[in-house]
Coordinates of C-alpha atoms and ligand atoms in Angstrom, one line a residue:
M18 CA 8.2 -21.2 -17.1
A19 CA 9.8 -18.8 -14.7
L20 CA 7.6 -16.0 -13.4
A21 CA 8.3 -12.6 -14.9
Y22 CA 9.9 -9.8 -12.9
Q23 CA 11.1 -12.0 -10.0
N24 CA 14.5 -10.3 -9.8
E25 CA 12.9 -6.9 -9.7
R26 CA 10.4 -8.0 -7.1
N27 CA 12.9 -9.6 -4.8
L28 CA 15.4 -6.8 -5.0
A29 CA 12.7 -4.2 -4.4
L30 CA 11.4 -6.1 -1.4
K31 CA 14.9 -6.5 0.1
A32 CA 15.8 -2.9 -0.4
T33 CA 12.6 -1.4 1.0
I34 CA 12.7 -3.7 4.1
A35 CA 16.3 -2.5 4.7
A36 CA 15.1 1.1 4.3
A37 CA 12.2 0.5 6.7
Q38 CA 14.7 -0.8 9.3
L39 CA 16.8 2.3 8.8
C40 CA 13.7 4.5 9.4
E41 CA 12.9 2.7 12.6
Q42 CA 16.5 2.9 13.8
V43 CA 16.5 6.6 13.2
R44 CA 13.3 6.9 15.2
Q45 CA 14.8 4.9 18.1
A46 CA 17.9 7.1 18.0
Q47 CA 15.5 10.1 18.4
T48 CA 16.9 11.8 15.3
S49 CA 13.6 11.7 13.3
Q50 CA 12.7 15.4 13.7
A51 CA 11.8 17.1 10.5
F52 CA 13.4 19.9 8.5
I53 CA 11.1 22.0 6.3
K54 CA 12.0 22.0 2.6
P55 CA 11.5 25.2 0.4
D56 CA 8.1 23.7 -0.8
H57 CA 7.1 23.7 3.0
S58 CA 7.0 19.9 3.1
P59 CA 8.9 18.0 5.8
V60 CA 12.0 15.8 5.4
T61 CA 14.0 13.8 7.9
I62 CA 17.3 12.0 8.1
A63 CA 15.4 8.8 7.5
D64 CA 13.9 10.1 4.2
Y65 CA 17.4 10.8 2.9
G66 CA 18.9 7.6 4.3
A67 CA 16.1 5.4 2.8
Q68 CA 16.4 7.0 -0.6
A69 CA 20.2 6.6 -0.6
L70 CA 20.0 2.9 0.5
I71 CA 17.3 2.0 -2.1
C72 CA 19.0 3.9 -5.0
H73 CA 22.3 2.2 -4.1
A74 CA 20.7 -1.3 -4.2
L75 CA 18.9 -0.5 -7.6
Q76 CA 22.1 0.9 -9.1
A77 CA 24.0 -2.3 -8.3
M78 CA 21.5 -4.6 -9.8
F79 CA 19.7 -2.6 -12.5
P80 CA 22.3 0.1 -13.5
E81 CA 20.4 1.0 -16.7
D82 CA 17.2 1.9 -14.9
A83 CA 16.3 5.5 -14.0
I84 CA 14.8 6.3 -10.6
V85 CA 12.2 9.0 -10.2
G86 CA 12.2 9.6 -6.4
E87 CA 11.0 12.3 -4.1
E88 CA 14.2 13.6 -2.5
D89 CA 16.8 16.0 -3.9
A90 CA 20.4 16.1 -2.7
D91 CA 20.8 19.8 -3.1
I92 CA 19.6 20.9 0.3
L93 CA 21.5 18.1 2.1
A94 CA 24.7 19.1 0.3
S95 CA 24.5 22.7 1.5
P96 CA 27.0 23.9 4.1
E97 CA 24.3 24.5 6.8
M98 CA 23.2 20.9 6.5
E99 CA 26.6 19.5 7.4
T100 CA 25.5 18.0 10.7
C101 CA 22.4 16.5 9.1
L102 CA 24.5 15.0 6.3
A103 CA 26.8 13.4 8.9
Q104 CA 23.7 11.9 10.6
V105 CA 22.4 10.5 7.4
T106 CA 25.8 9.0 6.6
A107 CA 25.9 7.4 10.1
S108 CA 22.4 6.0 9.6
L109 CA 23.6 3.9 6.6
Q110 CA 26.6 2.3 8.3
S111 CA 24.8 -0.9 9.3
W112 CA 24.1 -1.6 5.6
V113 CA 27.0 0.0 3.7
E114 CA 30.0 0.1 6.1
G115 CA 32.4 2.9 5.5
V116 CA 30.1 4.9 3.2
K117 CA 31.3 8.4 2.6
P118 CA 29.0 11.5 2.5
S119 CA 29.9 12.2 -1.1
Q120 CA 28.8 8.6 -2.2
L121 CA 25.6 9.0 -0.3
L122 CA 24.8 12.3 -2.0
D123 CA 25.5 10.6 -5.4
W124 CA 23.0 7.8 -4.6
I125 CA 20.3 10.4 -3.5
R126 CA 21.0 12.3 -6.8
R127 CA 20.5 9.1 -8.7
G128 CA 17.0 9.1 -7.4
K129 CA 16.2 12.3 -9.2
G130 CA 16.2 10.8 -12.6
Q131 CA 13.9 11.3 -15.6
S132 CA 11.1 9.0 -16.5
S133 CA 11.5 6.8 -19.6
D134 CA 10.2 3.6 -21.1
R135 CA 11.3 1.7 -18.0
F136 CA 12.0 3.4 -14.7
W137 CA 11.5 3.0 -10.9
T138 CA 9.5 5.5 -8.8
L139 CA 10.4 5.8 -5.2
D140 CA 9.0 7.5 -2.1
P141 CA 11.6 6.8 0.6
I142 CA 9.0 7.9 3.2
D143 CA 5.5 8.5 2.2
G144 CA 3.6 10.2 5.0
T145 CA 6.7 11.9 6.6
K146 CA 4.2 13.8 8.8
G147 CA 2.9 10.5 10.0
Y148 CA 6.4 9.1 10.6
V149 CA 7.3 12.2 12.7
R150 CA 4.0 11.9 14.7
G151 CA 4.6 8.2 15.3
D152 CA 1.7 7.2 13.1
Q153 CA 1.6 5.4 9.7
Y154 CA 4.1 5.8 6.9
A155 CA 5.3 3.7 4.0
I156 CA 8.4 3.1 2.0
A157 CA 7.2 2.7 -1.6
L158 CA 8.9 1.5 -4.7
A159 CA 7.4 0.6 -8.1
L160 CA 8.7 -0.3 -11.5
I161 CA 6.9 1.4 -14.4
E162 CA 7.1 0.3 -18.0
K163 CA 5.4 2.2 -20.8
G164 CA 3.2 4.0 -18.3
L165 CA 2.0 0.9 -16.5
V166 CA 3.1 -0.2 -13.0
Q167 CA 4.6 -3.7 -13.3
V168 CA 6.1 -4.4 -9.9
A169 CA 5.1 -2.7 -6.6
V170 CA 6.4 -2.9 -3.0
M171 CA 5.3 -0.8 -0.1
V172 CA 6.5 -1.4 3.4
C173 CA 4.5 -0.1 6.3
P174 CA 6.6 -0.5 9.4
A175 CA 3.9 0.8 11.8
L176 CA 0.9 -1.0 10.4
P177 CA -0.5 -3.8 12.7
V178 CA 0.1 -7.2 11.2
Q179 CA -3.5 -8.1 12.2
F180 CA -6.2 -5.5 11.7
Q181 CA -6.9 -3.6 14.9
N182 CA -10.3 -2.0 15.0
N183 CA -9.3 0.3 17.9
D184 CA -5.7 0.7 17.0
R185 CA -5.2 4.1 18.5
K186 CA -6.5 3.0 21.8
S187 CA -4.4 -0.2 22.1
P188 CA -1.1 0.1 24.0
P189 CA 1.4 0.3 21.1
D190 CA 3.8 -2.3 22.5
T191 CA 1.1 -5.1 22.6
I192 CA 0.6 -5.1 18.9
D193 CA 2.8 -6.8 16.3
R194 CA 3.6 -4.2 13.6
G195 CA 5.2 -4.2 10.2
V196 CA 3.7 -5.3 6.9
A197 CA 5.2 -5.4 3.4
F198 CA 2.7 -5.3 0.5
V199 CA 4.0 -6.8 -2.7
A200 CA 2.5 -7.2 -6.2
V201 CA 3.6 -8.1 -9.7
R202 CA 1.2 -7.3 -12.6
G203 CA -0.9 -10.5 -13.4
Q204 CA 0.6 -12.4 -10.5
G205 CA -1.6 -11.2 -7.6
A206 CA -0.7 -9.4 -4.5
E207 CA 0.4 -10.6 -1.1
A208 CA 1.2 -9.3 2.4
L209 CA 4.4 -10.3 4.2
S210 CA 4.6 -10.0 8.0
L211 CA 7.8 -8.3 9.0
V212 CA 7.4 -9.9 12.4
D213 CA 7.5 -13.6 11.4
G214 CA 7.7 -13.7 7.6
T215 CA 4.2 -15.1 7.1
R216 CA 2.9 -14.5 3.6
S217 CA -0.8 -14.1 2.9
P218 CA -2.6 -13.5 -0.4
L219 CA -4.4 -10.1 -0.6
Q220 CA -8.1 -9.9 -1.4
V221 CA -10.4 -7.0 -1.1
N222 CA -13.6 -7.2 0.9
T223 CA -16.1 -9.0 -1.2
I224 CA -19.1 -8.7 1.1
S225 CA -21.8 -6.4 -0.3
T226 CA -23.1 -4.7 2.8
P227 CA -23.2 -0.9 2.2
Q228 CA -23.9 -0.1 5.8
G229 CA -20.7 -1.7 6.8
F230 CA -18.5 -0.3 4.0
Q231 CA -15.6 1.7 5.3
L232 CA -14.1 5.0 3.9
I233 CA -10.4 5.7 4.6
E234 CA -8.8 9.1 4.0
S235 CA -5.8 11.2 4.8
V236 CA -5.1 12.4 8.3
E237 CA -4.0 15.8 6.8
R238 CA -7.3 17.5 6.1
D239 CA -5.9 19.7 3.3
H240 CA -4.8 16.7 1.2
G241 CA -8.4 16.2 0.2
T242 CA -11.8 17.6 1.1
P243 CA -13.3 15.7 4.1
Q244 CA -16.7 17.4 3.9
W245 CA -17.1 16.3 0.2
Q246 CA -15.7 12.8 0.9
H247 CA -18.2 12.3 3.8
Q248 CA -21.1 13.6 1.6
V249 CA -20.3 10.9 -0.9
I250 CA -20.5 8.1 1.6
R251 CA -23.7 9.5 3.2
T252 CA -25.3 9.5 -0.3
L253 CA -24.3 5.8 -0.6
G254 CA -25.8 5.0 2.8
W255 CA -22.5 4.0 4.4
E256 CA -22.8 4.2 8.2
A257 CA -19.3 3.4 9.5
P258 CA -17.3 6.5 10.6
P259 CA -14.4 7.2 8.2
I260 CA -10.9 6.1 9.2
Q261 CA -8.0 8.5 8.9
M262 CA -4.5 7.1 8.0
D263 CA -1.3 8.6 6.7
S264 CA 0.5 7.4 3.5
L265 CA 0.1 4.7 0.9
A266 CA -0.9 2.3 3.8
K267 CA -4.4 3.3 2.9
Y268 CA -4.2 1.3 -0.3
G269 CA -2.9 -1.7 1.7
S270 CA -5.9 -1.4 4.1
I271 CA -8.3 -1.7 1.2
A272 CA -6.2 -4.5 -0.4
R273 CA -6.6 -6.6 2.7
G274 CA -10.3 -5.9 3.1
E275 CA -10.2 -3.6 6.1
A276 CA -11.5 -0.6 4.2
D277 CA -13.4 -0.3 1.0
L278 CA -12.8 3.2 -0.4
Y279 CA -10.0 5.8 -0.3
L280 CA -11.1 9.2 -1.6
R281 CA -8.7 12.1 -2.2
L282 CA -10.9 14.8 -3.7
P283 CA -9.1 18.1 -3.8
T284 CA -10.8 21.5 -3.9
G285 CA -9.7 25.1 -3.8
A286 CA -6.1 25.8 -4.4
S287 CA -5.3 22.1 -4.2
A288 CA -7.7 21.2 -7.1
E289 CA -5.0 22.3 -9.6
R290 CA -2.3 20.4 -7.9
R291 CA -1.4 17.2 -9.7
E292 CA -0.4 14.1 -7.6
N293 CA 3.2 12.8 -7.6
I294 CA 3.6 9.4 -9.2
W295 CA 5.6 8.0 -6.2
D296 CA 2.6 8.8 -3.9
H297 CA 0.4 6.3 -5.7
A298 CA 2.2 3.9 -8.1
A299 CA 3.0 1.1 -5.6
G300 CA -0.4 1.3 -3.9
V301 CA -2.3 1.2 -7.2
L302 CA -0.8 -2.1 -8.4
V303 CA -1.1 -3.7 -4.9
L304 CA -4.8 -2.8 -4.8
E305 CA -5.6 -3.8 -8.4
E306 CA -3.9 -7.1 -8.0
A307 CA -6.0 -7.7 -4.8
G308 CA -9.2 -7.2 -6.9
G309 CA -9.7 -3.5 -6.3
R310 CA -9.9 -0.6 -8.8
V311 CA -8.3 2.8 -8.9
T312 CA -9.2 5.8 -11.1
D313 CA -9.3 9.6 -10.8
R314 CA -12.4 11.4 -9.7
W315 CA -13.7 11.3 -13.3
G316 CA -13.3 7.5 -13.6
K317 CA -10.1 7.7 -15.7
P318 CA -7.4 5.2 -15.0
L319 CA -4.2 6.8 -13.6
N320 CA -1.6 7.4 -16.3
F321 CA 1.9 6.9 -15.0
G322 CA 3.4 7.8 -18.4
C323 CA 3.4 11.6 -18.0
G324 CA 6.6 12.2 -16.1
S325 CA 6.8 12.7 -12.3
K326 CA 3.2 13.8 -11.9
L327 CA -0.2 12.4 -12.8
L328 CA -0.8 15.2 -15.2
D329 CA -3.8 13.5 -16.8
N330 CA -5.7 12.9 -13.6
Q331 CA -7.5 14.8 -10.9
G332 CA -8.2 13.3 -7.5
I333 CA -8.0 9.7 -6.5
V334 CA -10.8 7.1 -6.1
A335 CA -9.4 3.7 -4.9
S336 CA -11.9 1.1 -4.0
N337 CA -12.7 -2.6 -3.5
G338 CA -14.0 -2.6 -7.1
Q339 CA -17.6 -3.5 -6.5
V340 CA -18.5 0.0 -5.2
H341 CA -16.5 2.0 -7.7
E342 CA -19.2 3.0 -10.3
A343 CA -21.7 4.0 -7.6
V344 CA -18.9 6.1 -5.9
L345 CA -18.0 7.9 -9.1
Q346 CA -21.7 8.7 -9.7
A347 CA -22.0 10.0 -6.1
I348 CA -18.9 12.2 -6.6
Q349 CA -20.3 13.8 -9.7
D350 CA -23.8 14.3 -8.1
S351 CA -22.3 16.1 -5.2
A352 CA -19.5 17.9 -7.0
I353 CA -21.4 21.2 -7.6
D354 CA -21.5 21.9 -3.9
Y355 CA -17.8 21.5 -3.5
Q356 CA -15.8 21.9 -6.6
N357 CA -15.9 23.3 -10.1
P358 CA -15.3 20.8 -13.0
L359 CA -11.8 20.4 -14.3
S360 CA -10.9 23.5 -16.2
Ligands
AMP401 P1 -1.3 11.4 2.9 O1 -0.5 10.7 3.9 O2 -2.2 10.5 2.2 O3 -1.9 12.6 3.4 O4 -0.3 11.8 1.7 C1 0.9 12.3 1.9 C2 1.4 13.0 0.6 O5 0.5 14.1 0.3 C3 2.7 13.5 0.6 O6 3.7 12.6 0.1 C4 2.6 14.7 -0.3 O7 3.3 14.5 -1.6 C5 1.2 14.9 -0.6 N1 0.7 16.3 -0.4 C6 1.3 17.3 0.2 N2 0.5 18.4 0.1 C7 -0.7 18.1 -0.5 C8 -1.9 18.8 -0.9 N3 -2.0 20.0 -0.6 N4 -2.8 18.1 -1.5 C9 -2.7 16.8 -1.8 N5 -1.5 16.0 -1.4 C10 -0.6 16.7 -0.8
MG402 MG1 4.9 11.0 -0.4

């Protein structure tokens, strides 16, 4: 019997890899500087180009499917963004020759759809700050049906194909970079090297050596609470210094056994913020299919059936599975020092 969701998987992979190439081309053309959106978050020509390219591909093959993506076309369509719109249009020419700015705006608009029984969620560049800095970022696309992620692809163009312990110290041009993480529910997860096409099944770290377990967290300190996150791993007796990494690539790192736990424990003003579905959906399925586990800080599974945000959930705990219960306990035990319970 044919495997389920193969058309969705293959199209998602092809479209996200094309978008990743677009992002790298924009960087090489030195047009990857960021504009600041009204919500103070950054956006680049590559974010818009990647969203347009992927929405165009999805529309051609799955015209009935809604897409809930990050970017909005309104700012780009404004008169003061005319030069930027021309640059985004130019960035797409290698894939869709002769594309017009109006078509491109329509494709981006298509990515601002409503969630329904079956829809895609798209982050054209997760970790835009990392992309602009020259660090990690991911193009993430997931198919959600009845609140469950069924197909997931995340492409991490800057992630080393082989794990590099001292990545930041190695000369960047000596390392092969570019990994696509792919998963279909019930079919496992795999990594695909963008350098030579090698495919490897993904499996979380199964060694039970707490001293060597590795925490991974955001580079941006205000996307979580580093002091609390570090207190949790101290309680558990983990000795390795935490790794900081931008984007959904963190889920990929745990899925391939390089890290064991990703904590995103918001406090203060951020505690009331709810996560966007596109910032997590693809990573969650990749990690679960590699043997890991993802919940919120209270141990609740993430509910992707509440619209564009994870309204039912607070914080993120993504792990290799075996450490999960102990981590949840350590979070509750240390919570009083950092955070009031969910109101
Ligand atoms: P990361 O690279 O893991 O730091 O995550 C990047 C994502 O963090 C972006 O796509 C934003 O949607 C999200 N983000 C922005 N501001 C905040 C915040 N104050 N707290 C948590 N996440 C945020
Ligand atoms: Mg994002």
